[in-house]
Short mmCIF file of C-alpha atoms in Angstrom, two decimals:
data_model
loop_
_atom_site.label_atom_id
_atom_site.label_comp_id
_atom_site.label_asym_id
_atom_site.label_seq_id
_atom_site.Cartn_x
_atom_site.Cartn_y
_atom_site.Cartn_z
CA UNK A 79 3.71 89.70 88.19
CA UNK A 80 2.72 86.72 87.42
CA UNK A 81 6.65 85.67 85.89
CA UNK A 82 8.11 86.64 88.67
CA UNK A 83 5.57 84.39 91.04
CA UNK A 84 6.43 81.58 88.56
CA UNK A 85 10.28 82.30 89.02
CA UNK A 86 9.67 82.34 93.22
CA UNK A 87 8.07 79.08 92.39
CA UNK A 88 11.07 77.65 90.72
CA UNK A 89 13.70 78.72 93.64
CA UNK A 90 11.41 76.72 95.88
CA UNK A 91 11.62 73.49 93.83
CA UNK A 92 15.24 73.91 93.60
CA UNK A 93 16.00 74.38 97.48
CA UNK A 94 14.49 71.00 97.63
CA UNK A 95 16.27 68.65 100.49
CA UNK A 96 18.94 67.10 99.31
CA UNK A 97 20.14 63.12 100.41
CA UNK A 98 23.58 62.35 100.74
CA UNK A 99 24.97 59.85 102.04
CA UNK A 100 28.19 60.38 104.71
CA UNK A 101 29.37 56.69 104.65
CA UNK A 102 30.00 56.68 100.69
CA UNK A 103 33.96 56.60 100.32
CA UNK A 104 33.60 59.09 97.19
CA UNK A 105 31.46 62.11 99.42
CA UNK A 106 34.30 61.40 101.89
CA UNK A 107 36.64 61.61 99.64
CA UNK A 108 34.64 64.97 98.21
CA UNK A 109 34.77 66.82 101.72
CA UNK A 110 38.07 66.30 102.40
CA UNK A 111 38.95 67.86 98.93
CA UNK A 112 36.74 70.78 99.79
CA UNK A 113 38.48 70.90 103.63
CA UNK A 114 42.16 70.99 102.18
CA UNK A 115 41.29 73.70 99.54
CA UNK A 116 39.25 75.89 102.41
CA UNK A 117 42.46 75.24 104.70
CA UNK A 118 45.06 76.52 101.52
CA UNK A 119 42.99 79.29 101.60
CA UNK A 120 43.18 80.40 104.95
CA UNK A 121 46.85 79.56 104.93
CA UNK A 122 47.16 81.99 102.01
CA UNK A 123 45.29 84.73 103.65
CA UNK A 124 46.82 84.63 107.18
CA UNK A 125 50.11 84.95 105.49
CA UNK A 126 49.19 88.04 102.95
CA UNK A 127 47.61 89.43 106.18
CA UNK A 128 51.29 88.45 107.74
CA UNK A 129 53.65 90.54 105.20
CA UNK A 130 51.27 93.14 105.01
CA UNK A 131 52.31 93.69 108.65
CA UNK A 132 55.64 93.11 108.26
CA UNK A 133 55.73 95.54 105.73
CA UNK A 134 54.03 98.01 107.64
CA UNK A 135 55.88 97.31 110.98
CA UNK A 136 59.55 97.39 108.65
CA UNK A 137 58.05 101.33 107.38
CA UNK A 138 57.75 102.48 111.21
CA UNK A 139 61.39 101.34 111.89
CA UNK A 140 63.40 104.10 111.04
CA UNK A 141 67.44 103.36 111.14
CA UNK A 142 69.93 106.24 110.30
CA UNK A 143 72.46 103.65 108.35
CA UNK A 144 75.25 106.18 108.51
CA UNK A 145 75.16 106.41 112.47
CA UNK A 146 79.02 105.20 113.72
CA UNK A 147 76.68 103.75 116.91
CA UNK A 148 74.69 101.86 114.65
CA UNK A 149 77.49 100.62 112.73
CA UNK A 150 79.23 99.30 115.59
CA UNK A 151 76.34 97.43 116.54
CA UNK A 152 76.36 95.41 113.76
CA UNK A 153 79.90 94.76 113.29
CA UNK A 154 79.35 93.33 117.13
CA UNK A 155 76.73 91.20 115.73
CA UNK A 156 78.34 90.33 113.10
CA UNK A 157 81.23 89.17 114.95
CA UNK A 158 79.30 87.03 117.55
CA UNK A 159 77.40 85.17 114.94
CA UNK A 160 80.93 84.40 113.02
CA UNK A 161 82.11 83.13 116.64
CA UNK A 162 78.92 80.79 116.93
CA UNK A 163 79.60 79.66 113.36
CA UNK A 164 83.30 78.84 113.48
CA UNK A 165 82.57 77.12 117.48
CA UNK A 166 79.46 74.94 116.07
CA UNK A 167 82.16 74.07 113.20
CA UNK A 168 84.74 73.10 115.21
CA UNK A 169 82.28 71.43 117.52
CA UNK A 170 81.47 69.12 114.34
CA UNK A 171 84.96 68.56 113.17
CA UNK A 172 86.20 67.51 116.48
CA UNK A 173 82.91 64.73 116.40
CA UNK A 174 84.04 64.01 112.46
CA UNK A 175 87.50 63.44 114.01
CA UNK A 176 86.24 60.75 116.50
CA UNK A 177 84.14 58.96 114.25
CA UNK A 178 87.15 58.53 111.79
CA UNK A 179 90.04 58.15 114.19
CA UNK A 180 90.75 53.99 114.16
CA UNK A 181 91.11 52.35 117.33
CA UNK A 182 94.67 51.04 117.46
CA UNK A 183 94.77 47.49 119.28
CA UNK A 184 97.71 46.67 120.16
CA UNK A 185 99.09 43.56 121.79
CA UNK A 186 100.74 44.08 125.33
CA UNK A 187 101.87 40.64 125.20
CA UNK A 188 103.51 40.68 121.90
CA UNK A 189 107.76 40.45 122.50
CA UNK A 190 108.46 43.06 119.43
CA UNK A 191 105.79 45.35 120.93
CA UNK A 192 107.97 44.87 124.74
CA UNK A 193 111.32 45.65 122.98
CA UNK A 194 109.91 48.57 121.13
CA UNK A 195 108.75 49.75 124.66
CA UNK A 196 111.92 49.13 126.20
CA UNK A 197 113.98 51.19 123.59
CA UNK A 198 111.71 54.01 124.03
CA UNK A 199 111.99 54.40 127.66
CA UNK A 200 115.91 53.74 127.69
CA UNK A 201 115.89 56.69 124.95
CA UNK A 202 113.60 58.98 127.49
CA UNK A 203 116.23 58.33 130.38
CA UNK A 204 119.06 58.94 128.64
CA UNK A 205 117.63 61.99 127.74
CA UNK A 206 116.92 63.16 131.16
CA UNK A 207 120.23 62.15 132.46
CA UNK A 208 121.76 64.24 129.96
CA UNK A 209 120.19 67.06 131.03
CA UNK A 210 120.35 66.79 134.27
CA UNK A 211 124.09 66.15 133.85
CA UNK A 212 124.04 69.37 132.17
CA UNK A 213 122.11 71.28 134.73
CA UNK A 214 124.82 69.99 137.49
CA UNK A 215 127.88 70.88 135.45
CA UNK A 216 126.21 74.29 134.99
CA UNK A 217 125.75 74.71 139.02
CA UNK A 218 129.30 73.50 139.91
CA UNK A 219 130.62 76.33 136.75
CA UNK A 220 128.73 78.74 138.93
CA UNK A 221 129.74 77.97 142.70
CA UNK A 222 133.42 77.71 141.54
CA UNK A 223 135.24 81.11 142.25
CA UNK A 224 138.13 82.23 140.28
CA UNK A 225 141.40 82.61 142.19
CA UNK A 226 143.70 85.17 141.08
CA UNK A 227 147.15 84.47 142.46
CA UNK A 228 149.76 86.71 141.56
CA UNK A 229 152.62 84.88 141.48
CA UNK A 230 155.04 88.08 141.59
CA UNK A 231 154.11 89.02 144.86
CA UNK A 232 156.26 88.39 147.85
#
């Protein structure tokens, strides 16, 4: 008995209070250390916790792969996603496209660029006259009646 009273005595010298000081840079330093590895273990915990549900939860779903319902679920799925993917890559194309297209200045006042001009509408109204030339000759083909005469007749 007398050990063990002289052991008792020895956890009461060691639970004596201890000083630290909270403005020293290094105990600072020290507790957040100690914070960060508490807080990486609670991160690691929540998520075990996390997948051990998910696993659990994906046991209680019970999908008959085989079902012709179920299949044409996910082909619809399937489908719409493909959709969103090819419309969010055209989206980004078309914005590629602007970024790289080059502005084109082009002087108004320039006398090649008013000939150019010129020739290009003369071209465009010749065109149109032609075909409207066309579409008149067509009309007066129609209208016209054929006349048979018979020239034996008396």
């Amino acid at each position: 008995r007398k050990e063990m009273k002289n052991k008792t005595d020895g956890k009461e010298d060691n639970d004596a209070e201890i000083d630290i000081d909270l403005n020293d840079p290094e105990v600072s330093d020290a507790a957040v250390k100690i914070q960060a590895g508490f807080r990486g273990h609670q991160t690691r915990k929540e998520i075990k916790n996390k997948n051990g549900e998910k696993e659990a939860d994906e046991k209680d779903i019970n999908i008959d792969l085989d079902d012709p319902e179920v299949n044409d679920a996910a082909v619809k799925i399937q489908a719409s996603f493909r959709g969103h993917q090819t419309r969010k890559d055209m989206k980004n194309d078309d914005e590629e496209k602007d970024k790289n297209e080059e502005e084109v200045d082009i002087d108004l006042n320039d006398p090649e660029v008013n000939d150019a001009a010129v020739k290009i509408q003369a071209g465009f109204r010749g065109h149109q006259t032609r075909k409207e030339m066309k579409n008149k000759n067509e009309e007066t083909n129609d209208n016209e009646e054929e006349i048979d005469i018979d020239l034996d007749d008396p």
